[in-house]
CSV table of C-alpha atoms in Angstrom, one decimal:
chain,number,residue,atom,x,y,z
A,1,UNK,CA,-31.5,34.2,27.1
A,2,UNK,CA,-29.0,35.0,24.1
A,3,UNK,CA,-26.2,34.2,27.1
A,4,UNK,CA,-27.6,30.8,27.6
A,5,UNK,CA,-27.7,30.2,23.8
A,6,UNK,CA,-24.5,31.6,23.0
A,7,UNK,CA,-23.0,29.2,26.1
A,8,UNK,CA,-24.8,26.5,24.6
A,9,UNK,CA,-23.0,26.9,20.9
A,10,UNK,CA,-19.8,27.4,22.6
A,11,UNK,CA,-20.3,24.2,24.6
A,12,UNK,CA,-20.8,22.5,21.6
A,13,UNK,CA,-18.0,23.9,19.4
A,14,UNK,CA,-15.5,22.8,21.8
A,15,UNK,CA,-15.3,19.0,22.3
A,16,UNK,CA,-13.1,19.0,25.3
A,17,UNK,CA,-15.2,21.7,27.6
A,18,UNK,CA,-18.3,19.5,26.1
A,19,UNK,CA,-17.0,16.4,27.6
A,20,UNK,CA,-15.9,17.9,30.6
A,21,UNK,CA,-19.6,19.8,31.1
A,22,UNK,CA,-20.9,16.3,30.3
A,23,UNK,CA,-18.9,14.2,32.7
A,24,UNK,CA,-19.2,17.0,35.4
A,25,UNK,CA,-23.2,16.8,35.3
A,26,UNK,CA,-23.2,12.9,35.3
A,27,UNK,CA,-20.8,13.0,38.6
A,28,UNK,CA,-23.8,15.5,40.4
A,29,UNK,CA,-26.3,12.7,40.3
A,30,UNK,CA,-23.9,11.2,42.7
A,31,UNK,CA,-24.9,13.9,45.1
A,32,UNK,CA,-27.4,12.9,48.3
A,33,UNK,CA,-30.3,14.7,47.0
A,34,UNK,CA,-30.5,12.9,43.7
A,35,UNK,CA,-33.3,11.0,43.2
A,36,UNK,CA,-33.7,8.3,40.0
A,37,UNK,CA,-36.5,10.6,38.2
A,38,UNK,CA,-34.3,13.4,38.2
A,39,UNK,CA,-30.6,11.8,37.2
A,40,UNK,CA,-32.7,10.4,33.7
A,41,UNK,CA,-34.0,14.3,33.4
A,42,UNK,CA,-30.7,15.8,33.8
A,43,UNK,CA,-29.4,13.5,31.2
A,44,UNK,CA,-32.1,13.8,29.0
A,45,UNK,CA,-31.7,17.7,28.9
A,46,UNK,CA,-28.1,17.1,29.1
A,47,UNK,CA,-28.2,15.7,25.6
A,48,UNK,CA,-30.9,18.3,24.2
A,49,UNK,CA,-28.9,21.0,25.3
A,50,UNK,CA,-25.1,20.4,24.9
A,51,UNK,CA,-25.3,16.7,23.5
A,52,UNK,CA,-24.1,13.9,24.1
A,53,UNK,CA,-20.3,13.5,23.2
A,54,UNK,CA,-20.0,9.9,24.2
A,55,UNK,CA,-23.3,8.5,21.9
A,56,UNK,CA,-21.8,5.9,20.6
A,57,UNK,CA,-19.9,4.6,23.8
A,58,UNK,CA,-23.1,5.2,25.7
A,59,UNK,CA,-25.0,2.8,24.9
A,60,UNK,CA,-22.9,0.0,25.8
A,61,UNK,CA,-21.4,1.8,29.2
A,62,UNK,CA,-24.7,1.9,30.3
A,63,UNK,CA,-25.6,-2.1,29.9
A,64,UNK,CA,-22.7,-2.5,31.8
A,65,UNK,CA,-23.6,-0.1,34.4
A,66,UNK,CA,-27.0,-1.5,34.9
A,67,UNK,CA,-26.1,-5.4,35.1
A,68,UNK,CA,-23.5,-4.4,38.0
A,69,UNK,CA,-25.3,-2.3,39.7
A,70,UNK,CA,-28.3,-4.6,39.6
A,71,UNK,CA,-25.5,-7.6,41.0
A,72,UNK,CA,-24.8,-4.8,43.9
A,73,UNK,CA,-28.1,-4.4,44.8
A,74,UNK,CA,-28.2,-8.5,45.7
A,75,UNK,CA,-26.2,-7.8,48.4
A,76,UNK,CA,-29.1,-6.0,50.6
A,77,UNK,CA,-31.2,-8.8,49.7
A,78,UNK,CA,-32.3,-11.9,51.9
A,79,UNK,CA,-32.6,-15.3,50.0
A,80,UNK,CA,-36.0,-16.1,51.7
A,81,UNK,CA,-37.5,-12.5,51.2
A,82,UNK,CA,-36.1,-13.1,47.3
A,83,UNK,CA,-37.8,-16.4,46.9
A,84,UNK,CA,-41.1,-15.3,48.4
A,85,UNK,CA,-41.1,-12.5,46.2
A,86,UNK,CA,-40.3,-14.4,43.4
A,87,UNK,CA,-43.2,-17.6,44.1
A,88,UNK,CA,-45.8,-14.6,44.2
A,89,UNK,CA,-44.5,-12.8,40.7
A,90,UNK,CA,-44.6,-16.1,39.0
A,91,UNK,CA,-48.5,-16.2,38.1
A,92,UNK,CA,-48.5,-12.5,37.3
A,93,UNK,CA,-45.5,-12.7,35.3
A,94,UNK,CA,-46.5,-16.0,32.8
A,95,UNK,CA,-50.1,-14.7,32.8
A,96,UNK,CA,-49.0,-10.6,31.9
A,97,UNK,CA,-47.0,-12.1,28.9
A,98,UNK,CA,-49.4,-14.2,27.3
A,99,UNK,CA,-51.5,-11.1,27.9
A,100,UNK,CA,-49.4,-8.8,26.0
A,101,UNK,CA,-48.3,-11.0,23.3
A,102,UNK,CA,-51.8,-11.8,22.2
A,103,UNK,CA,-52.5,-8.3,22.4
A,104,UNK,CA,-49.8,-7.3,20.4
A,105,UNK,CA,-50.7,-9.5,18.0
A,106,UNK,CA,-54.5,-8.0,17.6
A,107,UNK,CA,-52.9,-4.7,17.5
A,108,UNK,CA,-50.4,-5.5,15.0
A,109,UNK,CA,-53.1,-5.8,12.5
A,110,UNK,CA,-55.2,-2.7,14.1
A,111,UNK,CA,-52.7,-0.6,13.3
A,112,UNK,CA,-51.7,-2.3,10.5
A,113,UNK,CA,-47.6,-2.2,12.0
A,114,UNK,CA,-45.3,-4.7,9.8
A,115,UNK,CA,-44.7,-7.8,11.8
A,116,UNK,CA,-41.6,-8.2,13.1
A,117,UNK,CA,-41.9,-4.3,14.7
A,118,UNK,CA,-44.9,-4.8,16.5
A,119,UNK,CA,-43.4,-8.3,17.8
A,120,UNK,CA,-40.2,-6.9,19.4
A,121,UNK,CA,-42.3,-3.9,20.7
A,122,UNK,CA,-44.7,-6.3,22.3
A,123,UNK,CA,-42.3,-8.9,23.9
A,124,UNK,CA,-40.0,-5.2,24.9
A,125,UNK,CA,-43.5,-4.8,26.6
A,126,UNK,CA,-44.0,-8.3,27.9
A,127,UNK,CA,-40.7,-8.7,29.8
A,128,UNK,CA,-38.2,-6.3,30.2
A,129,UNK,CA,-37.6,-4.1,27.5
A,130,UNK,CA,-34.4,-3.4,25.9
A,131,UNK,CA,-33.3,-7.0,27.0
A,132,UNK,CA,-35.6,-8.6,25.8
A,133,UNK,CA,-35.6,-6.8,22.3
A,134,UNK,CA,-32.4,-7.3,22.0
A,135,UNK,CA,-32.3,-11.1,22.7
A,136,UNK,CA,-35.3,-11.6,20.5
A,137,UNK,CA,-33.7,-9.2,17.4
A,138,UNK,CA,-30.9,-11.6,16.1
A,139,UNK,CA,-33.4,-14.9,16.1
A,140,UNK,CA,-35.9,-13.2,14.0
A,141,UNK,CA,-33.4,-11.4,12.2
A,142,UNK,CA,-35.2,-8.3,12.3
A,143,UNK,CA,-33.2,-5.1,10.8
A,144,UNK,CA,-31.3,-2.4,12.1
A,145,UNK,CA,-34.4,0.1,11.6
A,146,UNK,CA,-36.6,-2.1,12.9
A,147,UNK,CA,-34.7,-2.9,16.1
A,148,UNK,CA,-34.4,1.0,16.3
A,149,UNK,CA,-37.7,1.5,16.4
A,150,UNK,CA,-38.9,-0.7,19.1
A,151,UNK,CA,-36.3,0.4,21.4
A,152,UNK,CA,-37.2,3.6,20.9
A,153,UNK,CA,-40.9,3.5,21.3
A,154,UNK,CA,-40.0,1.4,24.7
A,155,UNK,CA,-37.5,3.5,25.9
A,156,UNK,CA,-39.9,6.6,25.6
A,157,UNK,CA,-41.8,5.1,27.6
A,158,UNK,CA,-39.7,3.2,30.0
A,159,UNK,CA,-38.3,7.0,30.6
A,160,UNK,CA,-42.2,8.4,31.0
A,161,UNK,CA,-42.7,5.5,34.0
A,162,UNK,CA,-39.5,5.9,35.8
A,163,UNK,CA,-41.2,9.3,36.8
A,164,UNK,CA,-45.2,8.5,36.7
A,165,UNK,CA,-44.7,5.5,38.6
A,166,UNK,CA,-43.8,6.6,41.8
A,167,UNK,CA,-46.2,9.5,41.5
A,168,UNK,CA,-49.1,7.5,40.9
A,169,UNK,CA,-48.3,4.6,43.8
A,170,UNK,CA,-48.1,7.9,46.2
A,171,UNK,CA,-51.8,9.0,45.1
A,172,UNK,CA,-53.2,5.4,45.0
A,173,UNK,CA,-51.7,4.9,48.6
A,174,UNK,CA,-49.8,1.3,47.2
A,175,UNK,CA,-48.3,0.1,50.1
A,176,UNK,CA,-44.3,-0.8,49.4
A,177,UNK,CA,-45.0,-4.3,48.5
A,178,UNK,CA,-48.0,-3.6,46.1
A,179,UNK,CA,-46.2,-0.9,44.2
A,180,UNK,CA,-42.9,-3.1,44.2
A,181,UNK,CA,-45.0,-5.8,42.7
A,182,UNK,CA,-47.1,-3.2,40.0
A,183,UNK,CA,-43.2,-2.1,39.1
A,184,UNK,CA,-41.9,-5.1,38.6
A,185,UNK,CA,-44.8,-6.0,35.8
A,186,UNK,CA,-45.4,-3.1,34.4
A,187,UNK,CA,-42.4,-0.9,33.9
A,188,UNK,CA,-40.3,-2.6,30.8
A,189,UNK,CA,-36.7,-1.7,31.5
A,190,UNK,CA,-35.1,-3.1,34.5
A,191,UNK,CA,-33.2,0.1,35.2
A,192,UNK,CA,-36.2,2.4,35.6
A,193,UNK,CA,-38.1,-0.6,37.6
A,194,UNK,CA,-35.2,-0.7,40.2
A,195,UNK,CA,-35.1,3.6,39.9
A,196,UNK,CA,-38.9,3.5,40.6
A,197,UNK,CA,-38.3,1.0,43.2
A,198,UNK,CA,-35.6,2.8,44.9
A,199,UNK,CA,-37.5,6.4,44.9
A,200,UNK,CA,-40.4,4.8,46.6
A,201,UNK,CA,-39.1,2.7,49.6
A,202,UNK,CA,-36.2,0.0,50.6
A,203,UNK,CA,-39.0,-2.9,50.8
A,204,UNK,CA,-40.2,-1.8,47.2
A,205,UNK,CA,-36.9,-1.8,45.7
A,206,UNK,CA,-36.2,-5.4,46.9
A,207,UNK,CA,-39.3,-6.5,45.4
A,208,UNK,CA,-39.1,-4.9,42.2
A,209,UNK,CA,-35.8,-5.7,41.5
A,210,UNK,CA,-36.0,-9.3,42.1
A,211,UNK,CA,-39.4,-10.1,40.5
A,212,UNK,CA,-38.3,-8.0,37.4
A,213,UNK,CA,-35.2,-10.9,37.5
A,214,UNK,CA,-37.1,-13.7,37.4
A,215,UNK,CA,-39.3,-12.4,34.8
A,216,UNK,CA,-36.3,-11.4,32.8
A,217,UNK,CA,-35.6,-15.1,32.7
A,218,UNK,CA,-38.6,-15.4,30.6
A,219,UNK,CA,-36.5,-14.2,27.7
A,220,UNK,CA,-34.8,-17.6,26.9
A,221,UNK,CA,-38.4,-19.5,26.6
A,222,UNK,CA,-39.5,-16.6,24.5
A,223,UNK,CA,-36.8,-17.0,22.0
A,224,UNK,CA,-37.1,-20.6,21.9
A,225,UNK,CA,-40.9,-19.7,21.0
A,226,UNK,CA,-39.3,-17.1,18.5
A,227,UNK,CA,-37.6,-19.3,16.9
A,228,UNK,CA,-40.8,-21.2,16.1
A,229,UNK,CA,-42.8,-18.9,15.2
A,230,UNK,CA,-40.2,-17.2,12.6
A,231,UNK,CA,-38.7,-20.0,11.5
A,232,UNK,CA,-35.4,-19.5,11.9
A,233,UNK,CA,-33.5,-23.0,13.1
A,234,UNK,CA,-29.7,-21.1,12.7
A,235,UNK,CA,-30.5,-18.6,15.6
A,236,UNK,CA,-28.3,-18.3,18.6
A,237,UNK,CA,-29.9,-18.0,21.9
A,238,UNK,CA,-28.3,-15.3,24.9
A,239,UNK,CA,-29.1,-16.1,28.5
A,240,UNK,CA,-28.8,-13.0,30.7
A,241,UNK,CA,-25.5,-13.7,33.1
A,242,UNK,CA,-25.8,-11.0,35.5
A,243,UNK,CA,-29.5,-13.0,36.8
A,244,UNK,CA,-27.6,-15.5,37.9
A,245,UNK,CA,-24.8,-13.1,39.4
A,246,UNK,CA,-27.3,-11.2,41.0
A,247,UNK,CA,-28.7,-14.7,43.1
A,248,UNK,CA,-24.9,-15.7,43.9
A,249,UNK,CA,-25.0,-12.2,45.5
A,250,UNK,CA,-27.9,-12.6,47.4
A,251,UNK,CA,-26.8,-16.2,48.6
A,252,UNK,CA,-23.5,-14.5,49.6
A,253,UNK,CA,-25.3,-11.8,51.5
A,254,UNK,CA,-28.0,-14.6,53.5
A,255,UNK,CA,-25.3,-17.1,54.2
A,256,UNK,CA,-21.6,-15.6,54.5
A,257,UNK,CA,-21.2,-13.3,57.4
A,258,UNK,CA,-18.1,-11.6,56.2
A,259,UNK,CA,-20.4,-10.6,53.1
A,260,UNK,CA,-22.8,-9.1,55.2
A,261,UNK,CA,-20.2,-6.6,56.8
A,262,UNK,CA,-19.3,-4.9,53.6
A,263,UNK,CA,-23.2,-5.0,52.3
A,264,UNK,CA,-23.8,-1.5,53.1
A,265,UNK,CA,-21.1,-0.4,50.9
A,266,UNK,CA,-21.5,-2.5,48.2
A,267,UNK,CA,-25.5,-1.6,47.9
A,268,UNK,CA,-24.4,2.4,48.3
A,269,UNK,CA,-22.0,1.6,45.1
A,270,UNK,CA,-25.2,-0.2,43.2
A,271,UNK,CA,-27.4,2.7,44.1
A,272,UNK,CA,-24.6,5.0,42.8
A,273,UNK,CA,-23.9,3.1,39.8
A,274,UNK,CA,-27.8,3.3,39.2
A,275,UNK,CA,-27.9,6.9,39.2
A,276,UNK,CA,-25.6,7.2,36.5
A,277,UNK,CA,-27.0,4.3,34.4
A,278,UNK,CA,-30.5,6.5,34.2
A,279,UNK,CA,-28.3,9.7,33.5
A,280,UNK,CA,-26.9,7.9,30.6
A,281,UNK,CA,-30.1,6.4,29.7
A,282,UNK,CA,-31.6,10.3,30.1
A,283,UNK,CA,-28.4,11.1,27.6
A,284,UNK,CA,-29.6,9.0,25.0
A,285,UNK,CA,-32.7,10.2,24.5
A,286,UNK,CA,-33.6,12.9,22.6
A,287,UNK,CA,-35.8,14.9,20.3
A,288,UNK,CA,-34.4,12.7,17.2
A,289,UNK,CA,-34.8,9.5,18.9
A,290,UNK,CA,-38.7,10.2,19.3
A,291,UNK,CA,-39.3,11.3,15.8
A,292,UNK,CA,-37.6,8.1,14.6
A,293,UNK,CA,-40.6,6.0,16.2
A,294,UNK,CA,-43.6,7.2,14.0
A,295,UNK,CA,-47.0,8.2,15.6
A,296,UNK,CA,-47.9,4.1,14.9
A,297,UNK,CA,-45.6,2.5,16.8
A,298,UNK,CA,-45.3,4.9,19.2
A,299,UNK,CA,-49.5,4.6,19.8
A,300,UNK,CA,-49.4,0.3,19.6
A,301,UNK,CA,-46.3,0.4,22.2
A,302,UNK,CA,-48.4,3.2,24.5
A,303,UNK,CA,-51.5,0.7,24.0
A,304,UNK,CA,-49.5,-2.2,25.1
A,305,UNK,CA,-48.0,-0.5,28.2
A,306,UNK,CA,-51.4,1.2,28.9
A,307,UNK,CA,-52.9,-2.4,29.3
A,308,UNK,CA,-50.4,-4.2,31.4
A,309,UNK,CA,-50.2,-1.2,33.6
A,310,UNK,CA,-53.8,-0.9,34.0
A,311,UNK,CA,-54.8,-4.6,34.3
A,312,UNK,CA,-51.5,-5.6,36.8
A,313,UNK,CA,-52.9,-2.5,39.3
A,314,UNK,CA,-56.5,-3.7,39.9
A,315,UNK,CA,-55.1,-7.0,40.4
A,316,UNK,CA,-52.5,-6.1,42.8
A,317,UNK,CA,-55.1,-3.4,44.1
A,318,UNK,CA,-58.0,-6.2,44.8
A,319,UNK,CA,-56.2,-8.7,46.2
């Protein structure tokens, strides 16, 4: 034991072996047996137990990482699969994010959460995440502490489904399409949905992945709405590029036949580029991050997620 610590403190008191231990542990997830549950629990203990020498480049590394790796992942995607998947999301997806808004906003005053908190913890909830939060922070100019807060009391739990997910579709017996479908609704980031997709099947990841898009659309009508609601007529509104990267992709893939000959490798680079988006993801979380939430937040976000998740399966489940 007093080895391991005493390995750990030299670790950290030397930046260069840190980095190297660092970069040499994100390269493993590379390996065949690496699965997306585990590459965001080696990163997580990664940071807990050496840290994370690249904190501040992380964040934006691993943005990057995800919208190319999602484009990859269009490449092992059909157009008429896509669109089929996307028709049959639609209903779920408008109807899960009135669901959650209104919800948020009877919570918001259950838990007695200041406003514009609870509202980018609720539409984090609604469509996907740390996208969403982020698109929806500058038009409601919410603060840097506030904006902290909800991305943490998302990711928390964005983290917690990337591993429950799968575990839970495997004792319900989803088939790939239902769980693909459940994923796609009820996980918040799009990194873990396409992770929990990709642990449990090919046919799940396809759907996940491109029914989590189209619901990421969602973001621009939701700050439009922001805007309203808030009051703020000086806002500037992001669309999300890499959605309409990732359907060039697909249309590439359906329609080009020299595409379709290099498919294989491109998805095997977006899968790879995957696994080291959630060890970076894992990386960034850590002990400090979840005492920076508060019990509150942290219980209206769990409340939130709790409902969508709950309400999406016995939908998907009775139909």
């Amino acid at each position: 034991m007093k080895t391991v610590i005493s390995l750990q403190q030299y670790i950290k008191k030397h930046p260069k072996v840190q980095r190297a231990f660092f970069i040499l542990l994100g390269i493993s997830c590379l390996l065949p047996f690496f699965s997306a549950p585990l590459a965001l629990v080696l990163g997580f203990f990664t940071a807990i137990s050496i840290g994370n020498p690249y904190e501040i480049r992380t964040k934006k590394l691993t943005q990057l990482l995800l919208q190319f790796s999602v484009v990859g992942l269009g490449f092992g995607m059909n157009m008429d699969s896509a669109l089929k998947a996307g028709k049959e999301g639609f209903i779920f997806t408008v109807l899960s994010i009135i669901a959650v808004l209104l919800l948020g906003f009877i919570l918001m005053r259950l838990f007695k959460i200041e406003r514009i908190t609870a509202y980018l913890i609720a539409a984090g909830t609604a469509i996907c995440g740390g996208s969403a939060i982020a698109a929806v922070a500058p038009v409601i100019k919410a603060k840097p502490g506030q904006i902290s807060v909800a991305l943490a009391a998302v990711f928390i739990l964005n983290a917690a489904a990337l591993i429950l997910f799968p575990l839970i579709g495997h004792w319900l017996h989803l088939s790939q399409h239902q769980f693909g479908l459940w994923s796609a609704i009820a996980i918040h980031d799009t990194s873990s949905v396409v992770g929990a997709g990709s642990k449990y099947g090919t046919e799940a990841l396809q759907i996940a992945t491109t029914v989590k898009l189209a619901r990421a659309l969602w973001i621009i009508p939701l700050s439009f709405f922001s805007v309203l609601l808030f009051k703020n007529k000086e806002a500037n509104i992001k669309i999300p590029w890499f959605i309409g990267c990732f359907v060039i992709a697909i249309c590439l893939n359906t329609y080009v036949p020299m595409i379709q000959t290099l498919s294989l490798y491109l998805v095997s680079l977006a899968k790879a580029g995957l696994m080291l988006t959630l060890f970076l993801i894992g990386a960034g979380l850590s002990f400090k991050v979840i005492r920076t939430v508060g019990v509150k937040p942290l219980l209206f976000a769990l409340v939130l997620w709790f409902f969508i998740a709950a309400a999406s399966l016995l939908v998907i489940v009775g139909q």
